[in-house]
Amino acid sequence: MIGMIKVLMLDYGGVTGRWIEDAQISNICRIYGVKERFARGLYGQNGLYSLYEQGKITSRDLHERLCRKSGKKLPYKRMAGTLDGVYKDNHEVVLLLKKIKQKSDVRLALAENTSSKDLRWQRKNLDSIRLFDSIFISEKAKTYKKNPEFFKKCLKTLKVNPNEVLFFDDKKENVESAKKAGIRGFLFSNVREFKKIIEKEMLNKNNKN
């Protein structure tokens, strides 16, 4: 039986906002002096950035390895520059989230494949991040969202039943992973469809209770 929705969980890049990959690639190349091909390889399955986002190496480890690759001796604080212009809020989604917080008791949760360092930058620079009651990141979970264990850890922290959570992501593998954990997952395609699903799956059902 489908019950009341207690938590609305969203991805950031592709739903709540955008992660602009080319901007981050450009920043890495500019700061560390590495070639674009190498920078893009950082995000592969076993790339350094992927290991970093899953908590398998630290941000300082990543910085030092990039320095060794480029032959540059840069201060650790320069790494923060790799995030300049990388994230942009989806203002239509942000507006809808604000309305949900005003009109319901539904908690908002963010689920991201990202690091603590990136999250600190987001908290400082993005209005959307301040709307979330709970934030879950791959670095802390030690795994990406494509692994159902990520969502099981979220559920344990949130202390809710899986069918009380509505999850949106723009990647099918993450939605399927959430479903394997029992969560009601939906693939985000555009704001219009997002609103329709919210009204059908959450607002209407919750208003009946």
Short mmCIF file of C-alpha atoms in Angstrom, two decimals:
data_model
loop_
_atom_site.label_atom_id
_atom_site.label_comp_id
_atom_site.label_asym_id
_atom_site.label_seq_id
_atom_site.Cartn_x
_atom_site.Cartn_y
_atom_site.Cartn_z
CA MET A 1 0.00 0.00 0.00
CA ILE A 2 1.28 3.49 -0.92
CA GLY A 3 1.38 5.77 2.09
CA MET A 4 2.03 9.42 2.72
CA ILE A 5 5.24 10.88 1.32
CA LYS A 6 7.46 12.07 4.14
CA VAL A 7 10.65 12.78 2.18
CA LEU A 8 11.25 14.23 -1.27
CA MET A 9 14.77 13.28 -2.34
CA LEU A 10 16.47 14.88 -5.32
CA ASP A 11 19.68 14.72 -7.28
CA TYR A 12 21.49 18.03 -7.81
CA GLY A 13 23.17 17.98 -11.23
CA GLY A 14 20.37 17.41 -13.73
CA VAL A 15 17.44 18.06 -11.35
CA THR A 16 17.89 20.76 -8.70
CA GLY A 17 20.56 22.36 -10.83
CA ARG A 18 23.26 21.66 -13.38
CA TRP A 19 26.80 20.37 -13.08
CA ILE A 20 28.69 21.94 -15.99
CA GLU A 21 31.34 19.34 -16.77
CA ASP A 22 33.14 21.38 -19.42
CA ALA A 23 33.58 24.26 -16.96
CA GLN A 24 35.22 21.99 -14.40
CA ILE A 25 37.42 20.34 -17.02
CA SER A 26 38.53 23.78 -18.19
CA ASN A 27 39.29 24.86 -14.61
CA ILE A 28 41.38 21.75 -13.92
CA CYS A 29 43.36 22.24 -17.15
CA ARG A 30 43.92 25.93 -16.39
CA ILE A 31 44.96 25.53 -12.76
CA TYR A 32 47.03 22.36 -12.97
CA GLY A 33 48.29 22.67 -16.53
CA VAL A 34 47.14 19.20 -17.59
CA LYS A 35 45.73 18.26 -20.97
CA GLU A 36 41.98 18.03 -21.55
CA ARG A 37 42.11 14.32 -22.33
CA PHE A 38 43.74 13.62 -18.98
CA ALA A 39 41.28 15.87 -17.14
CA ARG A 40 38.28 14.08 -18.66
CA GLY A 41 39.78 10.74 -17.69
CA LEU A 42 39.62 11.77 -14.04
CA TYR A 43 35.88 11.08 -14.15
CA GLY A 44 36.10 7.55 -15.54
CA GLN A 45 35.08 4.49 -13.54
CA ASN A 46 38.47 4.24 -11.82
CA GLY A 47 39.54 7.85 -12.38
CA LEU A 48 41.00 9.94 -9.56
CA TYR A 49 37.93 12.15 -9.25
CA SER A 50 35.66 9.11 -9.08
CA LEU A 51 37.80 7.67 -6.28
CA TYR A 52 37.68 11.04 -4.53
CA GLU A 53 33.88 11.32 -4.76
CA GLN A 54 33.53 7.86 -3.23
CA GLY A 55 35.79 8.71 -0.29
CA LYS A 56 38.58 6.37 -1.41
CA ILE A 57 41.14 9.18 -1.59
CA THR A 58 41.07 12.60 0.08
CA SER A 59 40.89 15.98 -1.63
CA ARG A 60 44.51 16.56 -0.62
CA ASP A 61 45.48 13.24 -2.22
CA LEU A 62 43.76 14.35 -5.42
CA HIS A 63 45.48 17.73 -5.35
CA GLU A 64 48.92 16.21 -4.80
CA ARG A 65 48.47 13.67 -7.60
CA LEU A 66 47.41 16.42 -9.99
CA CYS A 67 50.46 18.43 -8.98
CA ARG A 68 52.73 15.46 -9.63
CA LYS A 69 51.14 14.93 -13.02
CA SER A 70 51.65 18.56 -14.06
CA GLY A 71 55.01 19.05 -12.34
CA LYS A 72 53.63 22.11 -10.54
CA LYS A 73 53.93 22.82 -6.82
CA LEU A 74 50.65 24.56 -6.08
CA PRO A 75 49.16 25.40 -2.66
CA TYR A 76 46.24 23.18 -1.67
CA LYS A 77 43.85 26.14 -1.59
CA ARG A 78 44.14 26.47 -5.37
CA MET A 79 42.00 23.34 -5.71
CA ALA A 80 38.92 25.37 -4.74
CA GLY A 81 39.23 27.21 -8.05
CA THR A 82 38.26 24.05 -9.93
CA LEU A 83 34.63 24.67 -8.83
CA ASP A 84 34.25 28.19 -10.24
CA GLY A 85 31.18 28.34 -12.47
CA VAL A 86 30.61 24.59 -12.25
CA TYR A 87 27.17 24.52 -10.56
CA LYS A 88 24.03 26.44 -11.56
CA ASP A 89 20.64 26.19 -9.81
CA ASN A 90 17.50 25.28 -11.75
CA HIS A 91 15.39 28.22 -10.61
CA GLU A 92 12.06 26.64 -11.61
CA VAL A 93 12.78 23.60 -9.45
CA VAL A 94 14.03 25.77 -6.60
CA LEU A 95 10.80 27.80 -6.68
CA LEU A 96 8.72 24.60 -6.51
CA LEU A 97 10.77 23.31 -3.57
CA LYS A 98 10.19 26.55 -1.69
CA LYS A 99 6.44 26.17 -2.18
CA ILE A 100 6.55 22.57 -0.96
CA LYS A 101 8.37 23.63 2.22
CA GLN A 102 5.84 26.39 2.82
CA LYS A 103 2.73 24.25 2.28
CA SER A 104 3.66 20.83 3.67
CA ASP A 105 5.65 18.96 6.32
CA VAL A 106 7.53 16.98 3.68
CA ARG A 107 11.25 16.92 4.33
CA LEU A 108 13.62 17.68 1.47
CA ALA A 109 16.73 15.55 0.98
CA LEU A 110 19.57 15.91 -1.49
CA ALA A 111 21.41 12.85 -2.84
CA GLU A 112 24.61 13.62 -4.72
CA ASN A 113 27.61 11.86 -6.19
CA THR A 114 30.04 14.41 -4.83
CA SER A 115 32.60 15.24 -2.15
CA SER A 116 32.52 17.17 1.12
CA LYS A 117 34.70 19.87 -0.42
CA ASP A 118 32.29 20.35 -3.32
CA LEU A 119 29.36 20.40 -0.89
CA ARG A 120 30.99 23.15 1.18
CA TRP A 121 31.32 25.25 -1.96
CA GLN A 122 27.67 24.57 -2.84
CA ARG A 123 26.47 25.55 0.63
CA LYS A 124 28.29 28.86 0.31
CA ASN A 125 27.28 29.71 -3.25
CA LEU A 126 23.93 28.05 -4.10
CA ASP A 127 20.53 29.11 -2.75
CA SER A 128 19.03 25.66 -3.42
CA ILE A 129 21.28 23.82 -0.97
CA ARG A 130 19.88 25.77 1.97
CA LEU A 131 16.41 24.32 1.30
CA PHE A 132 17.41 20.75 2.11
CA ASP A 133 16.83 19.24 5.54
CA SER A 134 19.20 16.33 4.86
CA ILE A 135 22.09 15.95 2.42
CA PHE A 136 23.68 12.63 1.42
CA ILE A 137 26.88 12.45 -0.61
CA SER A 138 28.83 9.61 -2.15
CA GLU A 139 32.04 10.48 -0.32
CA LYS A 140 30.40 9.83 3.05
CA ALA A 141 28.47 6.78 1.81
CA LYS A 142 31.68 5.37 0.28
CA THR A 143 29.77 4.49 -2.87
CA TYR A 144 27.86 6.06 -5.77
CA LYS A 145 24.07 6.24 -6.08
CA LYS A 146 24.09 3.43 -8.65
CA ASN A 147 24.67 1.12 -5.68
CA PRO A 148 21.43 0.47 -3.68
CA GLU A 149 23.54 0.54 -0.51
CA PHE A 150 23.74 4.32 -0.93
CA PHE A 151 19.96 4.60 -0.54
CA LYS A 152 19.79 2.06 2.28
CA LYS A 153 22.15 4.27 4.25
CA CYS A 154 19.94 7.28 3.48
CA LEU A 155 16.85 5.46 4.74
CA LYS A 156 18.58 4.47 7.94
CA THR A 157 19.48 8.09 8.66
CA LEU A 158 16.07 9.45 7.64
CA LYS A 159 14.26 6.82 9.73
CA VAL A 160 11.41 6.38 7.24
CA ASN A 161 10.01 3.48 5.26
CA PRO A 162 11.24 3.21 1.64
CA ASN A 163 7.75 3.82 0.18
CA GLU A 164 7.57 7.11 2.09
CA VAL A 165 10.35 8.54 -0.05
CA LEU A 166 9.97 10.02 -3.52
CA PHE A 167 13.24 10.25 -5.47
CA PHE A 168 14.12 12.08 -8.71
CA ASP A 169 17.31 11.73 -10.73
CA ASP A 170 18.23 12.38 -14.35
CA LYS A 171 20.17 9.10 -14.61
CA LYS A 172 18.25 5.86 -15.06
CA GLU A 173 20.83 3.75 -13.21
CA ASN A 174 20.37 5.85 -10.08
CA VAL A 175 16.58 5.66 -10.27
CA GLU A 176 16.73 1.87 -10.66
CA SER A 177 19.11 1.66 -7.73
CA ALA A 178 16.70 3.62 -5.54
CA LYS A 179 13.86 1.32 -6.59
CA LYS A 180 15.91 -1.72 -5.56
CA ALA A 181 16.09 -0.15 -2.10
CA GLY A 182 12.28 0.11 -2.13
CA ILE A 183 12.13 3.86 -2.83
CA ARG A 184 9.64 5.30 -5.32
CA GLY A 185 12.03 6.57 -7.97
CA PHE A 186 11.33 8.65 -11.08
CA LEU A 187 13.49 9.71 -14.00
CA PHE A 188 13.64 13.50 -14.28
CA SER A 189 13.17 14.74 -17.84
CA ASN A 190 11.91 18.32 -17.51
CA VAL A 191 10.32 20.67 -14.98
CA ARG A 192 6.84 20.30 -16.47
CA GLU A 193 6.77 16.52 -15.99
CA PHE A 194 8.40 16.90 -12.60
CA LYS A 195 5.54 19.13 -11.44
CA LYS A 196 2.94 16.65 -12.71
CA ILE A 197 4.51 13.76 -10.83
CA ILE A 198 4.85 15.84 -7.66
CA GLU A 199 1.15 16.74 -7.78
CA LYS A 200 0.07 13.18 -8.48
CA GLU A 201 2.39 11.24 -6.20
CA MET A 202 2.88 13.63 -3.33
CA LEU A 203 0.68 16.69 -2.97
CA ASN A 204 -2.66 14.99 -3.69
CA LYS A 205 -1.97 11.92 -1.55
CA ASN A 206 -0.62 13.93 1.35
CA ASN A 207 -3.54 16.32 1.31
CA LYS A 208 -5.94 13.39 1.79
CA ASN A 209 -4.33 12.44 5.06
#
